[in-house]
PDB file of C-alpha atoms and ligand atoms in Angstrom:
ATOM      1  CA  MET F   1     -62.845   0.766 -63.635  1.00  0.00           C
ATOM      2  CA  PRO F   2     -59.204   1.748 -63.741  1.00  0.00           C
ATOM      3  CA  LEU F   3     -57.019  -0.621 -65.671  1.00  0.00           C
ATOM      4  CA  PHE F   4     -54.734  -1.199 -62.723  1.00  0.00           C
ATOM      5  CA  ARG F   5     -56.191  -1.447 -59.269  1.00  0.00           C
ATOM      6  CA  LYS F   6     -54.175   0.632 -56.845  1.00  0.00           C
ATOM      7  CA  LYS F   7     -52.622  -1.321 -54.002  1.00  0.00           C
ATOM      8  CA  ALA F   8     -53.470  -0.147 -50.497  1.00  0.00           C
ATOM      9  CA  PRO F   9     -50.790   2.387 -49.579  1.00  0.00           C
ATOM     10  CA  GLU F  10     -48.131   1.227 -47.146  1.00  0.00           C
ATOM     11  CA  PRO F  11     -48.633   2.917 -43.779  1.00  0.00           C
ATOM     12  CA  GLU F  12     -46.165   5.657 -43.012  1.00  0.00           C
ATOM     13  CA  LEU F  13     -43.507   4.067 -40.876  1.00  0.00           C
ATOM     14  CA  PRO F  14     -42.402   5.654 -37.650  1.00  0.00           C
ATOM     15  CA  SER F  15     -38.913   7.088 -37.713  1.00  0.00           C
ATOM     16  CA  VAL F  16     -37.944   5.412 -34.425  1.00  0.00           C
ATOM     17  CA  LEU F  17     -38.054   1.637 -34.596  1.00  0.00           C
ATOM     18  CA  PRO F  18     -37.274  -0.800 -31.779  1.00  0.00           C
ATOM     19  CA  GLU F  19     -34.122  -2.777 -32.380  1.00  0.00           C
ATOM     20  CA  HIS F  20     -35.443  -5.743 -30.396  1.00  0.00           C
ATOM     21  CA  ILE F  21     -39.108  -6.761 -30.041  1.00  0.00           C
ATOM     22  CA  GLY F  22     -40.391  -9.421 -27.655  1.00  0.00           C
ATOM     23  CA  ILE F  23     -43.802 -11.010 -28.192  1.00  0.00           C
ATOM     24  CA  ILE F  24     -45.800 -13.066 -25.689  1.00  0.00           C
ATOM     25  CA  MET F  25     -47.868 -15.081 -28.169  1.00  0.00           C
ATOM     26  CA  ASP F  26     -50.957 -15.446 -25.981  1.00  0.00           C
ATOM     27  CA  GLY F  27     -54.641 -16.160 -26.484  1.00  0.00           C
ATOM     28  CA  ASN F  28     -54.631 -19.281 -28.657  1.00  0.00           C
ATOM     29  CA  GLY F  29     -56.821 -21.283 -26.271  1.00  0.00           C
ATOM     30  CA  ARG F  30     -59.475 -18.598 -25.913  1.00  0.00           C
ATOM     31  CA  TRP F  31     -59.506 -18.049 -29.670  1.00  0.00           C
ATOM     32  CA  ALA F  32     -60.266 -21.749 -30.195  1.00  0.00           C
ATOM     33  CA  LYS F  33     -62.840 -21.899 -27.403  1.00  0.00           C
ATOM     34  CA  LYS F  34     -64.771 -18.970 -28.918  1.00  0.00           C
ATOM     35  CA  ARG F  35     -65.118 -21.057 -32.059  1.00  0.00           C
ATOM     36  CA  GLY F  36     -66.029 -24.295 -30.314  1.00  0.00           C
ATOM     37  CA  LEU F  37     -62.682 -25.793 -31.359  1.00  0.00           C
ATOM     38  CA  PRO F  38     -60.204 -27.739 -29.210  1.00  0.00           C
ATOM     39  CA  ARG F  39     -57.411 -25.597 -27.717  1.00  0.00           C
ATOM     40  CA  ARG F  40     -54.856 -27.315 -29.915  1.00  0.00           C
ATOM     41  CA  ALA F  41     -56.566 -25.862 -33.006  1.00  0.00           C
ATOM     42  CA  GLY F  42     -55.867 -22.409 -31.559  1.00  0.00           C
ATOM     43  CA  HIS F  43     -52.194 -23.285 -31.262  1.00  0.00           C
ATOM     44  CA  GLY F  44     -52.193 -24.362 -34.918  1.00  0.00           C
ATOM     45  CA  TYR F  45     -53.581 -20.998 -36.035  1.00  0.00           C
ATOM     46  CA  GLY F  46     -51.218 -19.230 -33.630  1.00  0.00           C
ATOM     47  CA  ALA F  47     -48.288 -20.978 -35.310  1.00  0.00           C
ATOM     48  CA  GLN F  48     -49.465 -19.545 -38.640  1.00  0.00           C
ATOM     49  CA  THR F  49     -49.603 -16.046 -37.133  1.00  0.00           C
ATOM     50  CA  PHE F  50     -46.061 -16.560 -35.865  1.00  0.00           C
ATOM     51  CA  ARG F  51     -44.820 -17.293 -39.404  1.00  0.00           C
ATOM     52  CA  THR F  52     -46.588 -14.204 -40.780  1.00  0.00           C
ATOM     53  CA  ILE F  53     -45.303 -11.890 -38.055  1.00  0.00           C
ATOM     54  CA  VAL F  54     -41.690 -13.079 -38.376  1.00  0.00           C
ATOM     55  CA  LYS F  55     -41.827 -12.148 -42.078  1.00  0.00           C
ATOM     56  CA  HIS F  56     -43.394  -8.807 -41.247  1.00  0.00           C
ATOM     57  CA  CYS F  57     -40.733  -7.948 -38.665  1.00  0.00           C
ATOM     58  CA  GLU F  58     -38.120  -8.758 -41.271  1.00  0.00           C
ATOM     59  CA  LYS F  59     -39.879  -6.502 -43.773  1.00  0.00           C
ATOM     60  CA  ARG F  60     -39.933  -3.680 -41.231  1.00  0.00           C
ATOM     61  CA  GLY F  61     -36.191  -3.996 -40.654  1.00  0.00           C
ATOM     62  CA  ILE F  62     -36.399  -5.209 -37.041  1.00  0.00           C
ATOM     63  CA  ARG F  63     -33.014  -6.630 -35.984  1.00  0.00           C
ATOM     64  CA  TYR F  64     -34.083  -8.931 -33.111  1.00  0.00           C
ATOM     65  CA  LEU F  65     -37.374 -10.678 -32.398  1.00  0.00           C
ATOM     66  CA  THR F  66     -37.931 -12.915 -29.365  1.00  0.00           C
ATOM     67  CA  VAL F  67     -41.141 -14.923 -29.245  1.00  0.00           C
ATOM     68  CA  TYR F  68     -42.476 -16.726 -26.193  1.00  0.00           C
ATOM     69  CA  ALA F  69     -43.605 -20.122 -27.443  1.00  0.00           C
ATOM     70  CA  PHE F  70     -43.642 -22.312 -24.305  1.00  0.00           C
ATOM     71  CA  SER F  71     -42.959 -21.353 -20.699  1.00  0.00           C
ATOM     72  CA  THR F  72     -41.412 -23.354 -17.863  1.00  0.00           C
ATOM     73  CA  GLU F  73     -44.926 -23.245 -16.324  1.00  0.00           C
ATOM     74  CA  ASN F  74     -46.774 -24.502 -19.411  1.00  0.00           C
ATOM     75  CA  TRP F  75     -46.007 -28.154 -18.497  1.00  0.00           C
ATOM     76  CA  LYS F  76     -48.911 -27.825 -16.044  1.00  0.00           C
ATOM     77  CA  ARG F  77     -51.336 -28.045 -18.950  1.00  0.00           C
ATOM     78  CA  PRO F  78     -53.093 -31.284 -19.953  1.00  0.00           C
ATOM     79  CA  GLN F  79     -50.637 -33.705 -21.564  1.00  0.00           C
ATOM     80  CA  GLU F  80     -52.658 -33.660 -24.783  1.00  0.00           C
ATOM     81  CA  GLU F  81     -52.171 -29.900 -25.117  1.00  0.00           C
ATOM     82  CA  VAL F  82     -48.445 -30.050 -24.298  1.00  0.00           C
ATOM     83  CA  ASP F  83     -48.055 -32.794 -26.933  1.00  0.00           C
ATOM     84  CA  ALA F  84     -49.948 -30.709 -29.494  1.00  0.00           C
ATOM     85  CA  ILE F  85     -47.661 -27.703 -28.915  1.00  0.00           C
ATOM     86  CA  MET F  86     -44.533 -29.881 -29.145  1.00  0.00           C
ATOM     87  CA  ASN F  87     -45.837 -31.441 -32.373  1.00  0.00           C
ATOM     88  CA  LEU F  88     -46.368 -27.977 -33.836  1.00  0.00           C
ATOM     89  CA  LEU F  89     -42.802 -27.048 -32.944  1.00  0.00           C
ATOM     90  CA  ARG F  90     -41.531 -30.265 -34.536  1.00  0.00           C
ATOM     91  CA  ASP F  91     -43.602 -29.662 -37.701  1.00  0.00           C
ATOM     92  CA  TYR F  92     -42.421 -26.053 -37.930  1.00  0.00           C
ATOM     93  CA  LEU F  93     -38.772 -27.072 -37.649  1.00  0.00           C
ATOM     94  CA  LYS F  94     -39.118 -29.848 -40.234  1.00  0.00           C
ATOM     95  CA  GLU F  95     -41.110 -27.739 -42.686  1.00  0.00           C
ATOM     96  CA  SER F  96     -38.773 -24.775 -42.377  1.00  0.00           C
ATOM     97  CA  LEU F  97     -35.496 -26.578 -43.091  1.00  0.00           C
ATOM     98  CA  ALA F  98     -35.494 -25.425 -46.727  1.00  0.00           C
ATOM     99  CA  ASP F  99     -36.459 -21.859 -45.733  1.00  0.00           C
ATOM    100  CA  PHE F 100     -33.730 -21.770 -43.100  1.00  0.00           C
ATOM    101  CA  GLN F 101     -31.237 -22.275 -45.933  1.00  0.00           C
ATOM    102  CA  THR F 102     -32.613 -19.602 -48.236  1.00  0.00           C
ATOM    103  CA  GLU F 103     -33.859 -16.906 -45.850  1.00  0.00           C
ATOM    104  CA  ASN F 104     -31.538 -14.422 -44.179  1.00  0.00           C
ATOM    105  CA  ILE F 105     -32.877 -15.080 -40.645  1.00  0.00           C
ATOM    106  CA  ARG F 106     -30.651 -16.240 -37.795  1.00  0.00           C
ATOM    107  CA  THR F 107     -32.780 -18.599 -35.726  1.00  0.00           C
ATOM    108  CA  ARG F 108     -31.861 -19.204 -32.081  1.00  0.00           C
ATOM    109  CA  PHE F 109     -33.590 -20.922 -29.174  1.00  0.00           C
ATOM    110  CA  ILE F 110     -33.632 -19.740 -25.596  1.00  0.00           C
ATOM    111  CA  GLY F 111     -34.673 -21.773 -22.571  1.00  0.00           C
ATOM    112  CA  ASN F 112     -33.821 -25.029 -20.858  1.00  0.00           C
ATOM    113  CA  PHE F 113     -33.973 -27.763 -23.480  1.00  0.00           C
ATOM    114  CA  GLU F 114     -33.223 -30.735 -21.208  1.00  0.00           C
ATOM    115  CA  PRO F 115     -36.864 -31.872 -20.861  1.00  0.00           C
ATOM    116  CA  LEU F 116     -37.540 -31.645 -24.624  1.00  0.00           C
ATOM    117  CA  ALA F 117     -37.738 -34.696 -26.898  1.00  0.00           C
ATOM    118  CA  PRO F 118     -34.324 -35.601 -28.383  1.00  0.00           C
ATOM    119  CA  ASP F 119     -35.539 -35.312 -31.991  1.00  0.00           C
ATOM    120  CA  ILE F 120     -36.879 -31.789 -31.338  1.00  0.00           C
ATOM    121  CA  ARG F 121     -33.586 -30.816 -29.722  1.00  0.00           C
ATOM    122  CA  ALA F 122     -31.710 -32.143 -32.742  1.00  0.00           C
ATOM    123  CA  LEU F 123     -33.936 -30.148 -35.111  1.00  0.00           C
ATOM    124  CA  MET F 124     -33.398 -27.025 -33.002  1.00  0.00           C
ATOM    125  CA  ARG F 125     -29.643 -27.493 -33.138  1.00  0.00           C
ATOM    126  CA  GLU F 126     -29.815 -27.991 -36.886  1.00  0.00           C
ATOM    127  CA  ALA F 127     -31.857 -24.797 -37.348  1.00  0.00           C
ATOM    128  CA  GLU F 128     -29.298 -22.874 -35.308  1.00  0.00           C
ATOM    129  CA  GLU F 129     -26.362 -24.320 -37.203  1.00  0.00           C
ATOM    130  CA  VAL F 130     -27.844 -23.769 -40.654  1.00  0.00           C
ATOM    131  CA  THR F 131     -28.714 -20.125 -39.877  1.00  0.00           C
ATOM    132  CA  ARG F 132     -25.695 -19.253 -37.717  1.00  0.00           C
ATOM    133  CA  ASP F 133     -24.087 -16.848 -40.225  1.00  0.00           C
ATOM    134  CA  LYS F 134     -27.257 -15.145 -41.448  1.00  0.00           C
ATOM    135  CA  THR F 135     -27.089 -11.388 -41.233  1.00  0.00           C
ATOM    136  CA  GLY F 136     -30.774 -10.390 -41.237  1.00  0.00           C
ATOM    137  CA  LEU F 137     -33.284 -10.674 -38.413  1.00  0.00           C
ATOM    138  CA  THR F 138     -32.195 -12.642 -35.352  1.00  0.00           C
ATOM    139  CA  LEU F 139     -35.180 -14.724 -34.237  1.00  0.00           C
ATOM    140  CA  ASN F 140     -35.083 -16.105 -30.682  1.00  0.00           C
ATOM    141  CA  ILE F 141     -37.724 -18.729 -30.002  1.00  0.00           C
ATOM    142  CA  ALA F 142     -38.295 -19.206 -26.267  1.00  0.00           C
ATOM    143  CA  VAL F 143     -39.048 -22.868 -25.533  1.00  0.00           C
ATOM    144  CA  ASN F 144     -39.319 -24.125 -21.966  1.00  0.00           C
ATOM    145  CA  TYR F 145     -38.225 -20.613 -21.131  1.00  0.00           C
ATOM    146  CA  GLY F 146     -38.706 -18.920 -17.774  1.00  0.00           C
ATOM    147  CA  GLY F 147     -37.103 -15.643 -16.745  1.00  0.00           C
ATOM    148  CA  ARG F 148     -36.471 -16.965 -13.241  1.00  0.00           C
ATOM    149  CA  GLU F 149     -35.012 -20.222 -14.539  1.00  0.00           C
ATOM    150  CA  GLU F 150     -32.717 -18.195 -16.796  1.00  0.00           C
ATOM    151  CA  ILE F 151     -31.499 -16.024 -13.913  1.00  0.00           C
ATOM    152  CA  ALA F 152     -30.972 -19.076 -11.670  1.00  0.00           C
ATOM    153  CA  HIS F 153     -29.054 -20.773 -14.507  1.00  0.00           C
ATOM    154  CA  ALA F 154     -26.818 -17.712 -14.963  1.00  0.00           C
ATOM    155  CA  ALA F 155     -26.177 -17.601 -11.195  1.00  0.00           C
ATOM    156  CA  ARG F 156     -25.200 -21.282 -11.278  1.00  0.00           C
ATOM    157  CA  LEU F 157     -22.727 -20.647 -14.124  1.00  0.00           C
ATOM    158  CA  LEU F 158     -21.160 -17.769 -12.176  1.00  0.00           C
ATOM    159  CA  ALA F 159     -20.929 -19.861  -9.000  1.00  0.00           C
ATOM    160  CA  GLU F 160     -19.221 -22.673 -10.914  1.00  0.00           C
ATOM    161  CA  GLU F 161     -16.672 -20.272 -12.382  1.00  0.00           C
ATOM    162  CA  ALA F 162     -16.075 -18.696  -8.974  1.00  0.00           C
ATOM    163  CA  ALA F 163     -15.706 -22.104  -7.291  1.00  0.00           C
ATOM    164  CA  ALA F 164     -13.200 -23.137  -9.970  1.00  0.00           C
ATOM    165  CA  GLY F 165     -11.164 -20.027  -9.164  1.00  0.00           C
ATOM    166  CA  LYS F 166     -11.778 -18.521 -12.628  1.00  0.00           C
ATOM    167  CA  LEU F 167     -13.911 -15.615 -11.467  1.00  0.00           C
ATOM    168  CA  PRO F 168     -13.355 -13.482  -8.352  1.00  0.00           C
ATOM    169  CA  PRO F 169     -16.806 -13.034  -6.710  1.00  0.00           C
ATOM    170  CA  GLY F 170     -16.112  -9.299  -6.556  1.00  0.00           C
ATOM    171  CA  ASP F 171     -16.153  -9.222 -10.368  1.00  0.00           C
ATOM    172  CA  ILE F 172     -19.771 -10.378 -10.533  1.00  0.00           C
ATOM    173  CA  ASP F 173     -21.706  -7.395 -11.805  1.00  0.00           C
ATOM    174  CA  GLU F 174     -24.696  -6.736 -14.074  1.00  0.00           C
ATOM    175  CA  GLN F 175     -22.596  -7.239 -17.178  1.00  0.00           C
ATOM    176  CA  ALA F 176     -21.353 -10.606 -15.898  1.00  0.00           C
ATOM    177  CA  LEU F 177     -24.945 -11.748 -15.405  1.00  0.00           C
ATOM    178  CA  SER F 178     -26.101 -10.415 -18.796  1.00  0.00           C
ATOM    179  CA  ALA F 179     -23.267 -12.320 -20.451  1.00  0.00           C
ATOM    180  CA  ARG F 180     -24.633 -15.576 -19.002  1.00  0.00           C
ATOM    181  CA  MET F 181     -28.261 -15.069 -20.017  1.00  0.00           C
ATOM    182  CA  TYR F 182     -29.600 -17.045 -22.973  1.00  0.00           C
ATOM    183  CA  THR F 183     -29.664 -13.752 -24.908  1.00  0.00           C
ATOM    184  CA  ALA F 184     -25.973 -12.970 -24.253  1.00  0.00           C
ATOM    185  CA  GLY F 185     -24.518 -10.593 -26.804  1.00  0.00           C
ATOM    186  CA  GLN F 186     -27.917  -9.284 -27.922  1.00  0.00           C
ATOM    187  CA  PRO F 187     -29.440  -5.919 -27.058  1.00  0.00           C
ATOM    188  CA  ASP F 188     -32.210  -5.875 -24.433  1.00  0.00           C
ATOM    189  CA  PRO F 189     -35.768  -5.779 -25.806  1.00  0.00           C
ATOM    190  CA  ASP F 190     -36.998  -2.251 -26.497  1.00  0.00           C
ATOM    191  CA  LEU F 191     -40.620  -3.217 -26.995  1.00  0.00           C
ATOM    192  CA  ILE F 192     -42.573  -6.136 -25.532  1.00  0.00           C
ATOM    193  CA  LEU F 193     -46.006  -6.940 -26.941  1.00  0.00           C
ATOM    194  CA  ARG F 194     -48.632  -8.948 -25.184  1.00  0.00           C
ATOM    195  CA  PRO F 195     -51.820  -9.611 -27.054  1.00  0.00           C
ATOM    196  CA  SER F 196     -54.801 -11.441 -25.470  1.00  0.00           C
ATOM    197  CA  GLY F 197     -55.832  -8.750 -22.992  1.00  0.00           C
ATOM    198  CA  GLU F 198     -53.679  -9.985 -20.086  1.00  0.00           C
ATOM    199  CA  TYR F 199     -51.498  -7.421 -18.344  1.00  0.00           C
ATOM    200  CA  ARG F 200     -48.573  -9.419 -16.976  1.00  0.00           C
ATOM    201  CA  THR F 201     -45.150 -10.660 -18.006  1.00  0.00           C
ATOM    202  CA  SER F 202     -45.730 -14.350 -17.128  1.00  0.00           C
ATOM    203  CA  ASN F 203     -41.987 -14.833 -16.524  1.00  0.00           C
ATOM    204  CA  PHE F 204     -40.848 -13.493 -19.938  1.00  0.00           C
ATOM    205  CA  LEU F 205     -37.396 -11.857 -20.225  1.00  0.00           C
ATOM    206  CA  LEU F 206     -37.414 -10.698 -16.594  1.00  0.00           C
ATOM    207  CA  TRP F 207     -33.773  -9.634 -16.531  1.00  0.00           C
ATOM    208  CA  GLN F 208     -33.695  -8.094 -20.005  1.00  0.00           C
ATOM    209  CA  SER F 209     -36.969  -6.140 -19.747  1.00  0.00           C
ATOM    210  CA  ALA F 210     -35.799  -3.659 -17.097  1.00  0.00           C
ATOM    211  CA  TYR F 211     -36.407  -0.723 -19.461  1.00  0.00           C
ATOM    212  CA  ALA F 212     -38.594  -2.320 -22.122  1.00  0.00           C
ATOM    213  CA  GLU F 213     -41.710  -0.485 -23.308  1.00  0.00           C
ATOM    214  CA  TYR F 214     -44.804  -2.682 -22.938  1.00  0.00           C
ATOM    215  CA  VAL F 215     -47.727  -2.635 -25.313  1.00  0.00           C
ATOM    216  CA  PHE F 216     -50.696  -4.729 -24.195  1.00  0.00           C
ATOM    217  CA  MET F 217     -53.242  -5.435 -26.883  1.00  0.00           C
ATOM    218  CA  ASP F 218     -56.789  -6.660 -26.622  1.00  0.00           C
ATOM    219  CA  ILE F 219     -56.546  -9.137 -29.468  1.00  0.00           C
ATOM    220  CA  LEU F 220     -56.027 -12.897 -29.426  1.00  0.00           C
ATOM    221  CA  TRP F 221     -52.769 -14.092 -31.001  1.00  0.00           C
ATOM    222  CA  PRO F 222     -54.345 -16.081 -33.894  1.00  0.00           C
ATOM    223  CA  ASP F 223     -56.138 -12.842 -34.925  1.00  0.00           C
ATOM    224  CA  PHE F 224     -52.964 -10.733 -34.731  1.00  0.00           C
ATOM    225  CA  ARG F 225     -52.121  -9.211 -38.136  1.00  0.00           C
ATOM    226  CA  PRO F 226     -49.160  -7.256 -39.550  1.00  0.00           C
ATOM    227  CA  ALA F 227     -51.275  -4.091 -39.170  1.00  0.00           C
ATOM    228  CA  ASP F 228     -51.432  -4.758 -35.407  1.00  0.00           C
ATOM    229  CA  LEU F 229     -47.657  -4.903 -35.258  1.00  0.00           C
ATOM    230  CA  ASP F 230     -47.519  -1.624 -37.174  1.00  0.00           C
ATOM    231  CA  MET F 231     -49.893  -0.095 -34.605  1.00  0.00           C
ATOM    232  CA  ALA F 232     -47.593  -1.217 -31.803  1.00  0.00           C
ATOM    233  CA  LEU F 233     -44.600   0.248 -33.666  1.00  0.00           C
ATOM    234  CA  ALA F 234     -46.428   3.571 -33.946  1.00  0.00           C
ATOM    235  CA  GLU F 235     -47.254   3.470 -30.228  1.00  0.00           C
ATOM    236  CA  TYR F 236     -43.612   2.693 -29.429  1.00  0.00           C
ATOM    237  CA  ALA F 237     -42.456   5.692 -31.467  1.00  0.00           C
ATOM    238  CA  ARG F 238     -44.676   7.958 -29.325  1.00  0.00           C
ATOM    239  CA  ARG F 239     -43.122   6.789 -26.053  1.00  0.00           C
ATOM    240  CA  SER F 240     -40.504   8.842 -24.283  1.00  0.00           C
ATOM    241  CA  ARG F 241     -37.778   6.582 -22.917  1.00  0.00           C
ATOM    242  CA  ARG F 242     -35.739   8.104 -20.141  1.00  0.00           C
ATOM    243  CA  PHE F 243     -33.862   5.164 -18.573  1.00  0.00           C
ATOM    244  CA  GLY F 244     -33.963   6.917 -15.250  1.00  0.00           C
ATOM    245  CA  GLY F 245     -32.628  10.183 -16.642  1.00  0.00           C
ATOM    246  CA  VAL F 246     -34.526  13.355 -17.384  1.00  0.00           C
TER     247      VAL F 246
HETATM  248  C1  IPE A   1     -50.493 -19.067 -25.749  1.00  0.00           C
HETATM  249  O1  IPE A   1     -51.862 -19.250 -25.811  1.00  0.00           O
HETATM  250  C2  IPE A   1     -49.710 -20.269 -26.187  1.00  0.00           C
HETATM  251  C3  IPE A   1     -48.991 -20.952 -25.110  1.00  0.00           C
HETATM  252  C4  IPE A   1     -48.973 -20.612 -23.851  1.00  0.00           C
HETATM  253  C5  IPE A   1     -48.213 -22.105 -25.508  1.00  0.00           C
HETATM  254  P1  IPE A   1     -52.650 -19.883 -24.608  1.00  0.00           P
HETATM  255  O2  IPE A   1     -52.721 -21.347 -24.804  1.00  0.00           O
HETATM  256  O3  IPE A   1     -52.095 -19.458 -23.303  1.00  0.00           O
HETATM  257  O4  IPE A   1     -54.080 -19.258 -24.822  1.00  0.00           O
HETATM  258  P2  IPE A   1     -55.065 -18.752 -23.684  1.00  0.00           P
HETATM  259  O5  IPE A   1     -54.305 -17.713 -22.924  1.00  0.00           O
HETATM  260  O6  IPE A   1     -55.419 -19.932 -22.850  1.00  0.00           O
HETATM  261  O7  IPE A   1     -56.211 -18.187 -24.439  1.00  0.00           O
HETATM  262  C1  IPE A   2     -47.348 -17.040 -21.407  1.00  0.00           C
HETATM  263  O1  IPE A   2     -48.697 -17.290 -21.554  1.00  0.00           O
HETATM  264  C2  IPE A   2     -46.549 -18.106 -22.088  1.00  0.00           C
HETATM  265  C3  IPE A   2     -46.597 -18.122 -23.537  1.00  0.00           C
HETATM  266  C4  IPE A   2     -47.288 -17.323 -24.303  1.00  0.00           C
HETATM  267  C5  IPE A   2     -45.772 -19.112 -24.153  1.00  0.00           C
HETATM  268  P1  IPE A   2     -49.528 -18.102 -20.482  1.00  0.00           P
HETATM  269  O2  IPE A   2     -50.901 -18.219 -21.042  1.00  0.00           O
HETATM  270  O3  IPE A   2     -48.839 -19.344 -20.115  1.00  0.00           O
HETATM  271  O4  IPE A   2     -49.506 -17.122 -19.225  1.00  0.00           O
HETATM  272  P2  IPE A   2     -50.546 -16.980 -18.034  1.00  0.00           P
HETATM  273  O5  IPE A   2     -50.759 -18.353 -17.468  1.00  0.00           O
HETATM  274  O6  IPE A   2     -51.803 -16.409 -18.608  1.00  0.00           O
HETATM  275  O7  IPE A   2     -49.902 -16.029 -17.081  1.00  0.00           O
HETATM  276 MG1   MG A   3     -52.455 -17.860 -22.106  1.00  0.00          MG
END
């Protein structure tokens, strides 16, 4: 036996990394069902995976990470499940207050927060304020987020400015819309991951994903490990992005 056990070598990192990764954190319910557990247990494990993967993205030097936590369509689920997800969000925000202070992560929320409980909204605001000047990873958590809702919201803002005489309608271009998205000022996602074996966007970052590279993975979110993210990074590095050029 050697005196010191060698640590598993770090995988060789691809030279091209995405600046912005989006993740559709899907498959919690099926993961729980496979184990004879209630769906909410799957969300609990999924929340743990989220914490692990945020740290891993930071370690890999990713600048922006946007995670899909709750969609504008997810209210259709049984009230008990919606409550469980909201409780997990509340617990995460309360537990993380100390970490928000010490870590170098800028936490932001994207979506329409009006229907959320006032105490959750207050915790979200606090997380944003405490981490506002952090210079490391920017973490966007999408809560009651829908790509269509976001586009409609941006259109409403533009219409209000135009009606108030502050914006000539002829000035409304792609940049003007981008500047009114919840992700204003951030680069578009380069890579979007969807675990769980579903091949659809489910209303995630519709506007911003015009030229995103998609990686669909046949793994349920609670089972998703840092090594799976590394595999997706390697796959991304093999892609040839042309943006309509040659
Ligand atoms: C994703 O897991 C979490 C949310 C949508 C909040 P699901 O709950 O959609 O899990 P599946 O897709 O039913 O397995
Ligand atoms: C997308 O997953 C939303 C989140 C992961 C938060 P869904 O499970 O809601 O999507 P569908 O219903 O399979 O399209
Ligand atoms: Mg799902």
